[in-house]
Amino acid sequence: MIESITINELQEAQKHTNFVILLPTLPSTYSIDNISLRKESSKVRSSIRFEIKNEKGIIRIKQFFYDWAIPVITADTNLINQGKSFNIDGIVGFIGIDYKGNQAACFARWFTNIELSVLEGVYEEEEILLILNMLEPVDESYIESLGKQSFSTSSFTSRFKKPKWDKEDEVTRVSWFENDITFLKELMIEIPISLPHRYDDYFLDSIGYQDHHTGTELHLLYRSQLNYTDGLWLWIAPQNLSDPLPTRTGNKIGKRQSWNIKKISCDFLGVPIKDIFLCRQNTSYRGWAIHWERDKYIYHLYIRPSTVFKLRQIKDFLTLLHS
């Protein structure tokens, strides 16, 4: 159920969401109106929407916890094609066109996914980024109690195991646990890799695990301790449960997102792997996806678009896995 609320009720509304609610502090020429809240229940994901108005037009902002797919893959959830990347406080977002043909942008802080859409009028890119830059928590205490909590603790999917759509997906298919490295080592008997508890500025946040008749499925989320938004996500699954490996290589592959894809030779890791597909997002601040197959498993490593993550770090991380 969606409820209309006022600005003064936002702090109370924070108690009914699983993400940090953000509100911009704007010049007097702007107003905030039409605030609506969907409270979380065991059957409903929470979200909040509001409109920002001035003489130029109307901008709508929607916020929610994006967890019904692997969240680090898509830092541009509301765009219909590859947007232009931008950087606010070291966190990457995207600006472009949404599925309704509106000017749009997508950004995130902690696990709060922010979708901006221009409903009326035309805004300069600088104005859109100004609004996103001014977003602040309505209650800063929730940065610790929600924003920095683990995916397994705060995600609707991890707690209730309900898919967004009718079909079960890779995130709801597994059970989620805290970053218990002892427990993780017990899971790694069948899969021949070594998993670090920490890598550079990234720490192991959550573990998703499930045994299937064809093998073990495993998800590992590593989060940045610098901003709790950037992340690495390693998904290991039996072939019958995995997404397929890329079918072609080249530049500017894909419409929803644009990727440069190439195969890397086996000596990239020094282990017997037939093909490694290295995918680099075709943007200024790029995301990465690395796919390979070993024995009966397919491995996917996804890295959220970042201002600092480099190819060398990918090589180092993958080398650690097979050390």
Short mmCIF file of C-alpha atoms in Angstrom, two decimals:
data_model
loop_
_atom_site.label_atom_id
_atom_site.label_comp_id
_atom_site.label_asym_id
_atom_site.label_seq_id
_atom_site.Cartn_x
_atom_site.Cartn_y
_atom_site.Cartn_z
CA MET A 1 0.00 0.00 0.00
CA ILE A 2 1.29 3.44 -0.96
CA GLU A 3 0.72 6.26 1.56
CA SER A 4 0.98 10.02 1.08
CA ILE A 5 3.13 11.67 3.73
CA THR A 6 4.61 15.10 4.50
CA ILE A 7 8.24 16.14 4.86
CA ASN A 8 7.76 16.23 8.63
CA GLU A 9 6.83 12.56 8.56
CA LEU A 10 9.97 11.39 6.75
CA GLN A 11 11.85 10.51 9.92
CA GLU A 12 8.96 8.32 10.99
CA ALA A 13 8.84 6.84 7.47
CA GLN A 14 12.49 5.80 7.85
CA LYS A 15 11.38 3.16 10.36
CA HIS A 16 9.41 1.37 7.63
CA THR A 17 12.12 1.02 4.95
CA ASN A 18 15.25 -1.13 4.66
CA PHE A 19 17.37 1.65 3.10
CA VAL A 20 18.57 5.12 4.13
CA ILE A 21 16.06 7.73 2.94
CA LEU A 22 17.77 10.70 1.30
CA LEU A 23 16.36 14.19 0.84
CA PRO A 24 18.02 17.15 -0.91
CA THR A 25 18.59 20.50 0.76
CA LEU A 26 17.67 22.84 -2.08
CA PRO A 27 17.57 26.60 -2.75
CA SER A 28 14.29 28.39 -1.98
CA THR A 29 13.37 28.39 -5.67
CA TYR A 30 12.67 24.63 -5.38
CA SER A 31 9.90 22.86 -3.50
CA ILE A 32 9.35 19.22 -2.55
CA ASP A 33 5.86 17.79 -2.97
CA ASN A 34 3.83 14.61 -3.48
CA ILE A 35 5.82 12.40 -1.11
CA SER A 36 4.62 8.80 -1.08
CA LEU A 37 5.81 5.83 0.98
CA ARG A 38 5.46 2.10 0.47
CA LYS A 39 6.13 0.43 3.81
CA GLU A 40 7.99 -2.83 3.97
CA SER A 41 6.12 -5.97 4.97
CA SER A 42 6.89 -9.66 4.53
CA LYS A 43 5.23 -9.43 1.11
CA VAL A 44 6.10 -5.90 -0.07
CA ARG A 45 9.41 -4.16 -0.74
CA SER A 46 9.64 -0.63 0.62
CA SER A 47 10.18 2.47 -1.51
CA ILE A 48 9.70 6.22 -1.37
CA ARG A 49 8.97 8.81 -4.05
CA PHE A 50 8.77 12.58 -4.11
CA GLU A 51 8.69 15.40 -6.64
CA ILE A 52 10.98 18.41 -6.85
CA LYS A 53 9.46 21.46 -8.51
CA ASN A 54 10.67 24.84 -9.71
CA GLU A 55 9.84 27.23 -12.54
CA LYS A 56 11.51 24.90 -15.06
CA GLY A 57 9.44 21.81 -14.39
CA ILE A 58 9.07 18.73 -12.20
CA ILE A 59 11.61 16.08 -11.25
CA ARG A 60 10.60 12.83 -9.58
CA ILE A 61 12.95 10.86 -7.35
CA LYS A 62 12.34 7.25 -6.36
CA GLN A 63 14.45 5.43 -3.77
CA PHE A 64 14.57 1.73 -2.91
CA PHE A 65 16.91 -1.17 -2.07
CA TYR A 66 17.79 -2.85 -5.38
CA ASP A 67 18.26 -6.53 -4.57
CA TRP A 68 16.19 -8.63 -6.98
CA ALA A 69 19.21 -9.09 -9.23
CA ILE A 70 22.95 -8.75 -8.66
CA PRO A 71 23.06 -5.05 -7.73
CA VAL A 72 26.66 -4.22 -8.68
CA ILE A 73 25.96 -5.10 -12.33
CA THR A 74 23.44 -2.32 -12.86
CA ALA A 75 24.33 1.13 -11.56
CA ASP A 76 21.83 2.60 -14.07
CA THR A 77 18.63 0.72 -13.24
CA ASN A 78 16.19 3.16 -14.88
CA LEU A 79 18.03 3.89 -18.14
CA ILE A 80 17.17 2.20 -21.45
CA ASN A 81 20.63 2.48 -23.02
CA GLN A 82 24.18 3.24 -22.01
CA GLY A 83 24.21 6.54 -20.17
CA LYS A 84 26.99 8.98 -19.45
CA SER A 85 28.84 8.25 -16.22
CA PHE A 86 29.43 10.90 -13.55
CA ASN A 87 31.16 11.02 -10.18
CA ILE A 88 29.80 12.52 -6.95
CA ASP A 89 32.01 12.15 -3.88
CA GLY A 90 33.83 9.21 -5.46
CA ILE A 91 30.63 7.28 -6.28
CA VAL A 92 29.68 6.68 -9.91
CA GLY A 93 26.22 7.28 -11.35
CA PHE A 94 24.74 7.56 -14.83
CA ILE A 95 22.67 10.13 -16.67
CA GLY A 96 20.64 9.42 -19.81
CA ILE A 97 17.09 8.53 -20.89
CA ASP A 98 14.66 6.32 -18.97
CA TYR A 99 12.09 3.81 -20.25
CA LYS A 100 9.47 6.57 -20.64
CA GLY A 101 11.76 8.71 -22.77
CA ASN A 102 12.42 11.23 -19.98
CA GLN A 103 15.70 12.82 -18.99
CA ALA A 104 16.91 10.61 -16.19
CA ALA A 105 19.75 9.71 -13.85
CA CYS A 106 20.65 6.90 -11.49
CA PHE A 107 22.83 7.10 -8.41
CA ALA A 108 23.38 5.22 -5.15
CA ARG A 109 24.60 5.68 -1.61
CA TRP A 110 25.01 2.62 0.64
CA PHE A 111 22.16 0.34 -0.48
CA THR A 112 19.86 3.23 -1.41
CA ASN A 113 19.21 3.15 -5.15
CA ILE A 114 18.14 6.55 -6.50
CA GLU A 115 16.23 6.91 -9.76
CA LEU A 116 15.66 10.46 -11.01
CA SER A 117 13.25 11.25 -13.84
CA VAL A 118 12.27 14.63 -15.35
CA LEU A 119 8.48 14.56 -15.60
CA GLU A 120 8.03 18.08 -16.99
CA GLY A 121 10.38 20.61 -18.55
CA VAL A 122 14.02 20.37 -19.54
CA TYR A 123 16.94 20.53 -17.11
CA GLU A 124 20.63 21.01 -17.71
CA GLU A 125 22.88 18.16 -16.67
CA GLU A 126 24.48 20.41 -14.04
CA GLU A 127 21.11 21.00 -12.36
CA ILE A 128 20.33 17.29 -12.21
CA LEU A 129 23.73 16.52 -10.70
CA LEU A 130 23.30 19.40 -8.23
CA ILE A 131 20.12 17.81 -6.88
CA LEU A 132 21.79 14.41 -6.54
CA ASN A 133 24.80 16.00 -4.87
CA MET A 134 22.56 17.62 -2.24
CA LEU A 135 20.90 14.39 -1.12
CA GLU A 136 21.42 13.80 2.59
CA PRO A 137 19.98 11.25 5.06
CA VAL A 138 16.79 12.38 6.80
CA ASP A 139 18.21 10.68 9.89
CA GLU A 140 22.00 10.18 10.00
CA SER A 141 21.75 7.42 12.62
CA TYR A 142 20.43 5.13 9.89
CA ILE A 143 23.76 5.25 8.07
CA GLU A 144 25.06 2.88 10.75
CA SER A 145 21.86 0.93 11.43
CA LEU A 146 20.98 0.41 7.74
CA GLY A 147 23.49 1.87 5.28
CA LYS A 148 26.51 0.03 6.67
CA GLN A 149 24.68 -3.16 7.58
CA SER A 150 25.33 -6.22 5.48
CA PHE A 151 23.32 -7.26 2.45
CA SER A 152 22.30 -10.43 4.27
CA THR A 153 20.97 -8.39 7.22
CA SER A 154 19.10 -5.63 5.39
CA SER A 155 18.09 -6.98 1.98
CA PHE A 156 14.41 -7.84 1.50
CA THR A 157 15.41 -10.69 -0.80
CA SER A 158 17.87 -12.19 1.69
CA ARG A 159 15.40 -12.01 4.57
CA PHE A 160 12.17 -13.11 2.86
CA LYS A 161 13.48 -15.01 -0.23
CA LYS A 162 10.76 -13.56 -2.42
CA PRO A 163 11.60 -12.87 -6.09
CA LYS A 164 10.59 -9.55 -7.61
CA TRP A 165 8.96 -11.35 -10.52
CA ASP A 166 7.15 -14.69 -10.65
CA LYS A 167 10.29 -16.61 -11.61
CA GLU A 168 12.94 -17.54 -9.07
CA ASP A 169 16.27 -15.76 -9.66
CA GLU A 170 19.89 -16.26 -8.69
CA VAL A 171 19.63 -14.00 -5.61
CA THR A 172 16.48 -15.55 -4.10
CA ARG A 173 17.58 -19.09 -4.95
CA VAL A 174 20.28 -19.12 -2.25
CA SER A 175 20.32 -18.65 1.52
CA TRP A 176 22.21 -15.62 2.83
CA PHE A 177 24.69 -15.42 5.70
CA GLU A 178 26.97 -12.91 7.40
CA ASN A 179 30.64 -12.72 6.47
CA ASP A 180 31.74 -15.74 8.50
CA ILE A 181 35.06 -16.82 7.01
CA THR A 182 35.06 -20.11 8.98
CA PHE A 183 31.67 -21.00 7.55
CA LEU A 184 32.89 -19.97 4.11
CA LYS A 185 35.90 -22.31 4.26
CA GLU A 186 33.55 -25.18 5.03
CA LEU A 187 31.65 -24.41 1.84
CA MET A 188 34.74 -24.41 -0.35
CA ILE A 189 35.43 -28.15 -0.23
CA GLU A 190 33.92 -28.75 -3.67
CA ILE A 191 34.91 -25.50 -5.44
CA PRO A 192 38.69 -25.28 -6.03
CA ILE A 193 39.36 -21.65 -5.18
CA SER A 194 40.68 -19.70 -2.21
CA LEU A 195 38.54 -16.76 -1.11
CA PRO A 196 40.05 -13.74 0.64
CA HIS A 197 38.22 -12.23 3.60
CA ARG A 198 39.45 -8.78 2.55
CA TYR A 199 40.99 -7.37 -0.60
CA ASP A 200 42.45 -3.85 -0.79
CA ASP A 201 39.67 -1.56 0.49
CA TYR A 202 36.99 -4.22 0.02
CA PHE A 203 35.72 -6.50 2.79
CA LEU A 204 33.58 -9.63 2.60
CA ASP A 205 30.06 -8.43 3.39
CA SER A 206 27.72 -11.36 2.72
CA ILE A 207 27.63 -14.97 1.54
CA GLY A 208 24.84 -16.55 -0.48
CA TYR A 209 24.90 -20.35 -0.57
CA GLN A 210 22.78 -23.26 -1.75
CA ASP A 211 23.37 -26.92 -2.54
CA HIS A 212 21.71 -28.22 -5.70
CA HIS A 213 21.72 -31.70 -7.21
CA THR A 214 24.16 -30.44 -9.87
CA GLY A 215 26.52 -28.72 -7.42
CA THR A 216 27.01 -25.80 -5.06
CA GLU A 217 25.88 -22.26 -5.89
CA LEU A 218 27.78 -19.46 -4.19
CA HIS A 219 27.52 -15.65 -4.12
CA LEU A 220 30.09 -13.43 -2.40
CA LEU A 221 29.63 -9.69 -1.98
CA TYR A 222 32.69 -7.59 -1.21
CA ARG A 223 31.94 -3.94 -0.30
CA SER A 224 34.13 -0.87 -0.19
CA GLN A 225 34.98 0.18 3.34
CA LEU A 226 35.52 3.71 1.99
CA ASN A 227 31.96 4.42 0.79
CA TYR A 228 29.94 1.20 1.39
CA THR A 229 28.55 1.59 -2.13
CA ASP A 230 31.21 0.26 -4.50
CA GLY A 231 31.38 -3.51 -4.60
CA LEU A 232 32.65 -6.74 -6.13
CA TRP A 233 30.24 -9.65 -6.57
CA LEU A 234 31.47 -13.16 -7.32
CA TRP A 235 28.84 -15.64 -8.49
CA ILE A 236 29.78 -19.30 -8.91
CA ALA A 237 27.14 -21.71 -10.18
CA PRO A 238 26.77 -25.07 -11.90
CA GLN A 239 26.40 -24.70 -15.64
CA ASN A 240 22.67 -25.44 -15.64
CA LEU A 241 21.96 -22.59 -13.17
CA SER A 242 24.39 -19.99 -14.48
CA ASP A 243 24.05 -17.25 -17.02
CA PRO A 244 25.90 -18.32 -20.20
CA LEU A 245 29.35 -17.08 -21.12
CA PRO A 246 29.47 -14.25 -23.69
CA THR A 247 28.83 -15.47 -27.22
CA ARG A 248 31.01 -12.92 -29.02
CA THR A 249 33.83 -10.45 -28.55
CA GLY A 250 34.37 -6.93 -29.83
CA ASN A 251 33.66 -3.31 -28.95
CA LYS A 252 30.42 -1.57 -28.05
CA ILE A 253 28.48 -4.78 -27.59
CA GLY A 254 25.02 -4.45 -26.08
CA LYS A 255 22.29 -1.82 -26.08
CA ARG A 256 21.11 -1.58 -22.49
CA GLN A 257 24.76 -1.27 -21.52
CA SER A 258 27.75 -0.97 -23.86
CA TRP A 259 30.69 -3.33 -23.33
CA ASN A 260 34.08 -3.97 -24.86
CA ILE A 261 34.61 -7.75 -24.63
CA LYS A 262 37.72 -9.78 -25.31
CA LYS A 263 39.11 -13.20 -24.51
CA ILE A 264 42.16 -13.46 -22.31
CA SER A 265 44.69 -16.25 -22.67
CA CYS A 266 44.99 -18.96 -20.04
CA ASP A 267 48.24 -17.60 -18.60
CA PHE A 268 46.22 -14.70 -17.19
CA LEU A 269 45.77 -16.82 -14.07
CA GLY A 270 48.29 -19.58 -14.58
CA VAL A 271 45.60 -22.23 -14.11
CA PRO A 272 43.97 -24.52 -16.69
CA ILE A 273 41.06 -22.40 -17.85
CA LYS A 274 40.02 -22.53 -21.49
CA ASP A 275 38.69 -18.98 -21.95
CA ILE A 276 38.38 -15.91 -19.75
CA PHE A 277 36.09 -13.17 -21.00
CA LEU A 278 37.10 -9.70 -19.86
CA CYS A 279 34.27 -7.18 -20.24
CA ARG A 280 34.89 -3.46 -19.75
CA GLN A 281 31.98 -1.05 -19.69
CA ASN A 282 32.26 1.53 -22.44
CA THR A 283 32.06 4.62 -20.19
CA SER A 284 34.41 7.12 -18.59
CA TYR A 285 33.97 5.51 -15.16
CA ARG A 286 33.71 1.87 -16.06
CA GLY A 287 32.30 -1.26 -14.58
CA TRP A 288 33.85 -4.67 -15.19
CA ALA A 289 32.57 -8.20 -15.68
CA ILE A 290 34.82 -11.24 -15.92
CA HIS A 291 33.46 -14.67 -16.90
CA TRP A 292 35.15 -18.06 -17.09
CA GLU A 293 34.41 -21.75 -16.82
CA ARG A 294 36.29 -24.36 -14.85
CA ASP A 295 35.30 -27.98 -14.35
CA LYS A 296 31.49 -28.02 -14.08
CA TYR A 297 31.14 -24.45 -12.82
CA ILE A 298 30.80 -21.03 -14.44
CA TYR A 299 32.30 -18.06 -12.61
CA HIS A 300 31.12 -14.44 -12.91
CA LEU A 301 32.93 -11.55 -11.25
CA TYR A 302 31.06 -8.24 -11.41
CA ILE A 303 32.59 -4.93 -10.31
CA ARG A 304 30.44 -1.84 -9.83
CA PRO A 305 31.55 1.18 -11.91
CA SER A 306 34.25 2.92 -9.92
CA THR A 307 36.49 5.97 -10.04
CA VAL A 308 39.52 4.01 -8.84
CA PHE A 309 39.25 0.28 -9.68
CA LYS A 310 41.81 -0.77 -12.30
CA LEU A 311 42.55 -3.83 -14.40
CA ARG A 312 45.60 -4.62 -12.24
CA GLN A 313 43.34 -5.07 -9.21
CA ILE A 314 41.15 -7.49 -11.14
CA LYS A 315 44.19 -9.58 -12.03
CA ASP A 316 45.38 -9.52 -8.42
CA PHE A 317 41.97 -10.56 -7.09
CA LEU A 318 41.60 -13.41 -9.56
CA THR A 319 45.13 -14.58 -8.81
CA LEU A 320 44.20 -14.72 -5.12
CA LEU A 321 41.22 -16.93 -5.94
CA HIS A 322 43.48 -19.50 -7.57
CA SER A 323 46.49 -19.22 -5.28
#
